[in-house]
Coordinates of C-alpha atoms and ligand atoms in Angstrom, one line a residue:
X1 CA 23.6 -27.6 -9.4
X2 CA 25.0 -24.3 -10.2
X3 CA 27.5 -22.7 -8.5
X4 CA 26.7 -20.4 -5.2
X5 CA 28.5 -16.8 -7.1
X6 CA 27.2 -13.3 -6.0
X7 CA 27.9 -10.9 -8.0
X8 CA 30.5 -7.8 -6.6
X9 CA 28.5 -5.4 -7.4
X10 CA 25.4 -6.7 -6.0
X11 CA 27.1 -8.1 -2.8
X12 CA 28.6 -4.2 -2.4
X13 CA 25.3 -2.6 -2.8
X14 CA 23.9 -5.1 -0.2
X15 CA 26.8 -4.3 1.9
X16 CA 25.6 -1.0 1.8
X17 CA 22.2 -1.2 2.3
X18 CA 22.9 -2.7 5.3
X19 CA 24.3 0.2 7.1
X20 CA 19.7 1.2 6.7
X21 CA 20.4 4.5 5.2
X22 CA 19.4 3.8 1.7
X23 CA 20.4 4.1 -1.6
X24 CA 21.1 6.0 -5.2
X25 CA 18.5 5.6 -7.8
X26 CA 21.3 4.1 -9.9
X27 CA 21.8 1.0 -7.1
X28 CA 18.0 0.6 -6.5
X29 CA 17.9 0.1 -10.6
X30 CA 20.3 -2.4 -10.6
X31 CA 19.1 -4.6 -7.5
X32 CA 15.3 -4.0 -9.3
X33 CA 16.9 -5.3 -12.4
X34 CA 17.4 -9.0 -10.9
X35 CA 16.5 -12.1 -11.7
X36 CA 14.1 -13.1 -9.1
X37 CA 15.3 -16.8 -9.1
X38 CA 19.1 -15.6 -8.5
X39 CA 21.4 -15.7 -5.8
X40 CA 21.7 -12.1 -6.1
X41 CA 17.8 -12.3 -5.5
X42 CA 17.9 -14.5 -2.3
X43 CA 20.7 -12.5 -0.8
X44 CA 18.3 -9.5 -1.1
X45 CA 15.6 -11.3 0.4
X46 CA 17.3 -11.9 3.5
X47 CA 18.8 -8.4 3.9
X48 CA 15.1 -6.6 3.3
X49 CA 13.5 -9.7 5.9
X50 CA 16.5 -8.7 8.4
X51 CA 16.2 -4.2 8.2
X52 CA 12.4 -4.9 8.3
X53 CA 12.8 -6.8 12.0
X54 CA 15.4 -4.3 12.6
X55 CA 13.0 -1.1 11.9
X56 CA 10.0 -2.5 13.4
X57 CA 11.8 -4.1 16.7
X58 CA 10.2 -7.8 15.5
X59 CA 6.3 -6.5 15.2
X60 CA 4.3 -6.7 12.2
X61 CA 1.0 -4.5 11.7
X62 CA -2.3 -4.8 10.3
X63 CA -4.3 -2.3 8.8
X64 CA -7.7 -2.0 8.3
X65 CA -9.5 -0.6 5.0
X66 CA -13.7 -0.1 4.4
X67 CA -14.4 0.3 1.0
X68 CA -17.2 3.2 0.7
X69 CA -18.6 2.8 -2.9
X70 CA -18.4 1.3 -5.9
X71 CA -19.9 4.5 -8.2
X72 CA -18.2 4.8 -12.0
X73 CA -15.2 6.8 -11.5
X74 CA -14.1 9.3 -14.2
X75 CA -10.7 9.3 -13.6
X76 CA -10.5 6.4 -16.1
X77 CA -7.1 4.4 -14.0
X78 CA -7.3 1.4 -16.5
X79 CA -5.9 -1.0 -13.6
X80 CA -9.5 -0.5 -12.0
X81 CA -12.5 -1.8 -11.2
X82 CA -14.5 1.2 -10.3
X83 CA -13.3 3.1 -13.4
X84 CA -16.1 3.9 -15.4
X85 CA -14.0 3.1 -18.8
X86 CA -13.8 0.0 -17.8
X87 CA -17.4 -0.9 -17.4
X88 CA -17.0 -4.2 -15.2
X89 CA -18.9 -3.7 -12.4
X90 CA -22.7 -3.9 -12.5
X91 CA -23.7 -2.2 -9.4
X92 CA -23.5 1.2 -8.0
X93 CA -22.4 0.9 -4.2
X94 CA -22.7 3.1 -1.1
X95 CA -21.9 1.5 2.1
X96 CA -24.4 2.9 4.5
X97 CA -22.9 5.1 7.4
X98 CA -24.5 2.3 10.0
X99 CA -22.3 -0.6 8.1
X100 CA -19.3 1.7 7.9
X101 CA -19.3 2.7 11.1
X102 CA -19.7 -1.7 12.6
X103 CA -16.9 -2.4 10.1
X104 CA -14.5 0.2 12.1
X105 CA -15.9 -1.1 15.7
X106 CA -15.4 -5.1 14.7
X107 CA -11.8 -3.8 12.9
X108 CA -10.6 -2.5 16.2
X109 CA -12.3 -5.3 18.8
X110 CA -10.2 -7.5 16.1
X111 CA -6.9 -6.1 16.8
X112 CA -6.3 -3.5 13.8
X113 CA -3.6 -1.1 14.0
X114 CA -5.0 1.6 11.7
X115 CA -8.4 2.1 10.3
X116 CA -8.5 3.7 6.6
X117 CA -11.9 4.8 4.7
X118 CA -11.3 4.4 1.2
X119 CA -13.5 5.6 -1.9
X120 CA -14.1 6.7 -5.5
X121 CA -12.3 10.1 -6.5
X122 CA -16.1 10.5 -7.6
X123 CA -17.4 10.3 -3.6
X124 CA -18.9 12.8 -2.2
X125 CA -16.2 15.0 -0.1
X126 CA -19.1 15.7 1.9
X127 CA -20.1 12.5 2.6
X128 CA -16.1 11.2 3.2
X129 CA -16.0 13.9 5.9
X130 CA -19.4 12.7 7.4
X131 CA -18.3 9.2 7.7
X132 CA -15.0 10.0 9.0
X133 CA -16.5 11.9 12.1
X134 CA -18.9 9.1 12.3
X135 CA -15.9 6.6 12.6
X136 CA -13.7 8.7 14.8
X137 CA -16.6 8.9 17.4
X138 CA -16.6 5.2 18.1
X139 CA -12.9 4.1 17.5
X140 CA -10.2 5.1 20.3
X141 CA -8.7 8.7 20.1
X142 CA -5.5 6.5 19.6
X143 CA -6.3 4.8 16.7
X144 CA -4.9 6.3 13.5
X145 CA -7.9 6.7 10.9
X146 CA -7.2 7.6 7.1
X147 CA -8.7 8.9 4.4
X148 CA -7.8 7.1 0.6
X149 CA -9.3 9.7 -1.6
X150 CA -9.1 11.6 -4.7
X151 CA -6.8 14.7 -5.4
X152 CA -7.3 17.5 -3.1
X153 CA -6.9 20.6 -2.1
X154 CA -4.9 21.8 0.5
X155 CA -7.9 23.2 2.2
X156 CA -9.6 19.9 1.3
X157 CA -6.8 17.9 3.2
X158 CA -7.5 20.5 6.1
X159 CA -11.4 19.7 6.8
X160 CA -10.2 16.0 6.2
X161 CA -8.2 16.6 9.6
X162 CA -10.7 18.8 11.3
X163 CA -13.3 15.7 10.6
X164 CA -10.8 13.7 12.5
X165 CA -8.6 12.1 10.1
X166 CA -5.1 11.7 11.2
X167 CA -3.7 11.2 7.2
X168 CA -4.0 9.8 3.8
X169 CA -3.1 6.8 1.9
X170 CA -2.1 8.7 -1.6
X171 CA 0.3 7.9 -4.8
X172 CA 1.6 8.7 -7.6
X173 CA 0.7 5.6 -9.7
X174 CA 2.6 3.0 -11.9
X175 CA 1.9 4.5 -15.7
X176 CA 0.0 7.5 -14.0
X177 CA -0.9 9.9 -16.8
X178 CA -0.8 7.4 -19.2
X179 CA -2.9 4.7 -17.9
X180 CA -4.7 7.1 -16.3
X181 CA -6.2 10.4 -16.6
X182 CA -4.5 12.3 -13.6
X183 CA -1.3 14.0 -14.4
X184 CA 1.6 13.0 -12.1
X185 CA 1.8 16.7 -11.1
X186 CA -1.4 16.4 -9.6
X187 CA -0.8 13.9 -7.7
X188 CA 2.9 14.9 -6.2
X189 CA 0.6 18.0 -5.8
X190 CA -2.0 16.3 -3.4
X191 CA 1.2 14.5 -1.9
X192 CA 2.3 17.9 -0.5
X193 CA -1.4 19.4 0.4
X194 CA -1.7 16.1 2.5
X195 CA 2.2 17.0 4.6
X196 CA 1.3 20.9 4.6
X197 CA -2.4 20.4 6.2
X198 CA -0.4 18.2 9.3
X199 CA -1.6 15.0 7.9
X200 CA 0.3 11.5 8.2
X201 CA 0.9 9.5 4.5
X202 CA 0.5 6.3 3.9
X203 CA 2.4 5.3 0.4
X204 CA 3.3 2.5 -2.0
X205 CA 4.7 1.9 -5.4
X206 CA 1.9 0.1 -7.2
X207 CA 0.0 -1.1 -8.7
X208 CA 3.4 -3.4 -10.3
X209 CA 2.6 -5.1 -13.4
X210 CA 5.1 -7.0 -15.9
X211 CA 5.6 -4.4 -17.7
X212 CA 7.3 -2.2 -15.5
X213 CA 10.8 -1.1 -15.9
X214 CA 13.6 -0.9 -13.3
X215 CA 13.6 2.7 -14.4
X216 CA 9.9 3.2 -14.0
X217 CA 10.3 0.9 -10.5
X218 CA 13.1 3.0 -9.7
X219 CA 11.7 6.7 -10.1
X220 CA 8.0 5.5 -8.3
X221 CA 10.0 4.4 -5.2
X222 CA 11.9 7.8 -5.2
X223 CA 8.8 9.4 -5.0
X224 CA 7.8 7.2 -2.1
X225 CA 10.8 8.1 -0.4
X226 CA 10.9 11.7 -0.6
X227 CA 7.3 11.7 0.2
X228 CA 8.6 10.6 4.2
X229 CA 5.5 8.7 4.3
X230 CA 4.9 6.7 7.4
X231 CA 4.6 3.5 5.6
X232 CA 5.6 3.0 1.8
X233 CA 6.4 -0.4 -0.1
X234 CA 5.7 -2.2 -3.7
X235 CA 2.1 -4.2 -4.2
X236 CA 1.8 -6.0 -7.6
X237 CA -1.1 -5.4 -9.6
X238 CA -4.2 -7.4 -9.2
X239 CA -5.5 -8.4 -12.7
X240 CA -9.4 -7.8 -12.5
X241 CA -10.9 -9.7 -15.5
X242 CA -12.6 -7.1 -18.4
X243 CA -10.1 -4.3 -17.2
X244 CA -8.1 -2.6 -19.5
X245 CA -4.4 -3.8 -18.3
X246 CA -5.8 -7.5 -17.1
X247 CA -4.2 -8.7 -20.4
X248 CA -1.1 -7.6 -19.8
X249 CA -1.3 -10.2 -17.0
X250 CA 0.8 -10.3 -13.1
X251 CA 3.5 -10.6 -11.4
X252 CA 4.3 -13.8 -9.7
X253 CA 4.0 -13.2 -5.5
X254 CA 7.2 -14.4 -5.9
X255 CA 8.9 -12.0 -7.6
X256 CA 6.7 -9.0 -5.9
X257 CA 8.9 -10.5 -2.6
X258 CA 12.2 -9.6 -4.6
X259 CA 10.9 -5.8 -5.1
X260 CA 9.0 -5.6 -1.3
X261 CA 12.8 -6.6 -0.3
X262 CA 14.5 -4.6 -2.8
X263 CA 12.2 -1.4 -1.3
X264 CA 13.7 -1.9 2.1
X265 CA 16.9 -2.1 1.1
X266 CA 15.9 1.5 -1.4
X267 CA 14.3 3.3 2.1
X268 CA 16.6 2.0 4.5
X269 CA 15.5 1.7 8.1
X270 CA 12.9 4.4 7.8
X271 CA 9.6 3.9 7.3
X272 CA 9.1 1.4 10.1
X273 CA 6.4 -0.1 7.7
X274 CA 7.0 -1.9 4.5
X275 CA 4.0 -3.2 3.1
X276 CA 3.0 -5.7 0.1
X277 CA -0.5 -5.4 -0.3
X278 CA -2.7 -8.1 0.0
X279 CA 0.2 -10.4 -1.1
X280 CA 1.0 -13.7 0.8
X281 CA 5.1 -14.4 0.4
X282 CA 6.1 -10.9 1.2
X283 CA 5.3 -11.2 5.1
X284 CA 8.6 -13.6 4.3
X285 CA 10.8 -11.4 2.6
X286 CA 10.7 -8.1 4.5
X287 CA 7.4 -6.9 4.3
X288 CA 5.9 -6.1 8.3
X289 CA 2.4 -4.5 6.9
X290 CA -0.5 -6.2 5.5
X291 CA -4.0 -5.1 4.9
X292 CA -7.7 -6.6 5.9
X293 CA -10.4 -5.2 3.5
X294 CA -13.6 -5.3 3.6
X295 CA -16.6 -3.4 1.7
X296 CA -15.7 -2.5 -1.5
X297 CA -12.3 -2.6 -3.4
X298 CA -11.0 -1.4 -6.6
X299 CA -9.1 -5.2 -6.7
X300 CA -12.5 -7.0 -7.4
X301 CA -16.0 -6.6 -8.6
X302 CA -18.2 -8.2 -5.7
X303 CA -20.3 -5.5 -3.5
X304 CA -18.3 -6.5 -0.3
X305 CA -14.4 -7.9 -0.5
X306 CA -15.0 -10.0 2.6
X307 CA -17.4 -11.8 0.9
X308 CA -15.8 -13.7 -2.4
X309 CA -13.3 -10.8 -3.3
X310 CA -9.7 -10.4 -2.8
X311 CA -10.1 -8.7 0.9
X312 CA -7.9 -10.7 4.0
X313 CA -9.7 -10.4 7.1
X314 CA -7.3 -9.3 10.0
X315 CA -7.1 -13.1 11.0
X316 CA -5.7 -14.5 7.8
X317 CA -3.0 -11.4 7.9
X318 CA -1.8 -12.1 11.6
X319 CA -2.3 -16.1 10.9
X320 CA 0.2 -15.1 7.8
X321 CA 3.1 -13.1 9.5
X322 CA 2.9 -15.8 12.6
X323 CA 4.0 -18.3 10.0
X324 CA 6.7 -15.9 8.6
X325 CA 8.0 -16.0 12.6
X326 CA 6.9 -12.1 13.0
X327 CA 5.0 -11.2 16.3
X328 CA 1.8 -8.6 15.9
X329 CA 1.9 -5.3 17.5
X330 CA -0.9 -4.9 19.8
X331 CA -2.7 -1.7 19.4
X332 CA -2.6 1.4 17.5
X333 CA 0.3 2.2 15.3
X334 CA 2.5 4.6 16.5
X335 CA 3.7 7.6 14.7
X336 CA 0.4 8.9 12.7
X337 CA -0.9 11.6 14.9
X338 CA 1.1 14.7 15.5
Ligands
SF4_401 S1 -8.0 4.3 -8.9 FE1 -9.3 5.9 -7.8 S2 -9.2 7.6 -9.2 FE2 -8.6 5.8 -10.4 S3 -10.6 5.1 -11.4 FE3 -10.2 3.9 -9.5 S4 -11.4 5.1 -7.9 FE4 -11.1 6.5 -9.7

């Protein structure tokens, strides 16, 4: 058995951490820089599980995503199923406005905190804004509804809110620019359209793969937290078979619980939300948001998530953070419409 040692440095950035008010880049590099099987690695575990119940007074959160379509997207993100480079997926999908608009009714009878419309960068604008007035017109004035688009304008990210959006799920990507085609610019650009038009943000620091460095790790979750988005967090990158990066392979749930920790400890008590994705351990280890999907999603290839894909239905997440002794907030989330 070896012996129970934490390292001083560790334990005093721990120490720190747990006054919630974050940390330097050069701290967050050193706790990303862990072993996931060390003691270091468990201590940080505990400390992100422990700020998370602190931020969020105990209650986890699901939110809800519909997948629009499935249509070959230009933008070429290499991690992706719907990128037309690609070429993995043999159908071209539009959920009808009918389906879209059950999907948001069931999400809310089911308990979801937060309903978010995601599609292509390659959807119609038009047709995003169509569908988002259609779902805002049968989900509670409450309920926050986003939008998980492509770049936009600021006067984009103004008709989004007019069409009754209340924000964005948007980020600057692991690799972006060089495993995709959009310049990080761009996308810190969009990040800025979506605060200046009054919109909430939803955020994360994805998608992780092996590869990634405690720099790169490091500089993505800056960008999260300067971006004072209302939920942030780390979510590993789904290997989808005949995309470009599945051969670089994954990261183990396990050690995406170390970095979902290690963000907490980053962000300090503020967001409320720290999310993992659709990943199971996490819900352990600090993380108090989880996603149901249904329709399509970039993560898999199958016309609808909920049926063979990767999606959770909001069951599966709220049997999940049960068994991780969380309790589920009942009703909207608070703190996305100003
Ligand atoms: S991640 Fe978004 S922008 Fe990139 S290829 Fe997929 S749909 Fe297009």
């Amino acid at each position: 058995m070896r012996p129970f040692i934490i390292d001083d440095d560790i334990a005093a950035i721990v120490e720190e951490a747990l006054l919630g008010k974050g940390l330097t880049d050069d701290k967050i590099i050193k706790l990303y820089s862990l072993d996931p099987n060390s003691h270091e690695a468990a201590l940080v575990r505990q400390v992100g599980r422990d700020l998370s119940i602190q931020s969020a007074d105990g209650k986890a959160e699901i939110h809800a995503q519909i997948g629009l379509n499935a249509t070959p997207c230009g933008k070429n993100c290499q991690f992706c199923s719907f990128a037309a480079c690609n070429s993995v997926r043999k159908e071209k999908i539009e959920i009808p406005k009918a389906d879209v608009v059950e999907y948001a009714k069931i999400y809310e009878d089911q308990g979801a905190n937060l309903i978010l419309l995601l599609c292509t960068a390659s959807y119609s604008f038009e047709t995003l804004l169509e569908m988002g007035s259609a779902v805002r017109e049968v989900i509670s004035k409450d309920m926050p509804l986003l939008a998980n688009t492509g770049d936009m304008t600021l006067e984009q990210a103004k008709q989004l809110k007019a069409a009754g959006f209340n924000g964005c799920y948007h980020a600057v990507r692991m690799g972006e620019g060089v495993v995709t085609t959009i310049p990080a610019e761009t996308r810190l650009a969009t990040l800025a359209n979506i605060r200046e038009a009054g919109l909430s943000l939803s955020t994360c620091v994805e998608p992780v793969g092996p590869e990634h460095t405690p720099q790169e790790l490091a500089e993505k979750t800056r960008i999260c937290i300067d971006s004072g988005a209302q939920s942030a967090g780390v979510g590993r990158r789904i290997g989808v078979p005949g995309t470009k990066l599945h051969d670089l392979g994954m990261i183990t749930s396990w050690h995406c619980s170390l970095y979902v920790a290690i963000y907490r400890l980053a962000s300090g008590l503020y967001p409320r939300l720290n999310c993992a994705g659709g990943n199971q351990l996490p819900s352990a280890y600090g993380a108090n948001l989880a996603w149901a999907e249904v329709g399509t999603n970039p993560r898999d290839t199958v016309a609808r998530t909920e049926k063979g894909g990767q999606g959770w239905d909001i069951g599966g997440c709220k049997e999940r953070f049960r068994d991780s002794g969380w309790d589920i907030l009942e009703g909207p989330s608070p703190g996305w419409i100003f």
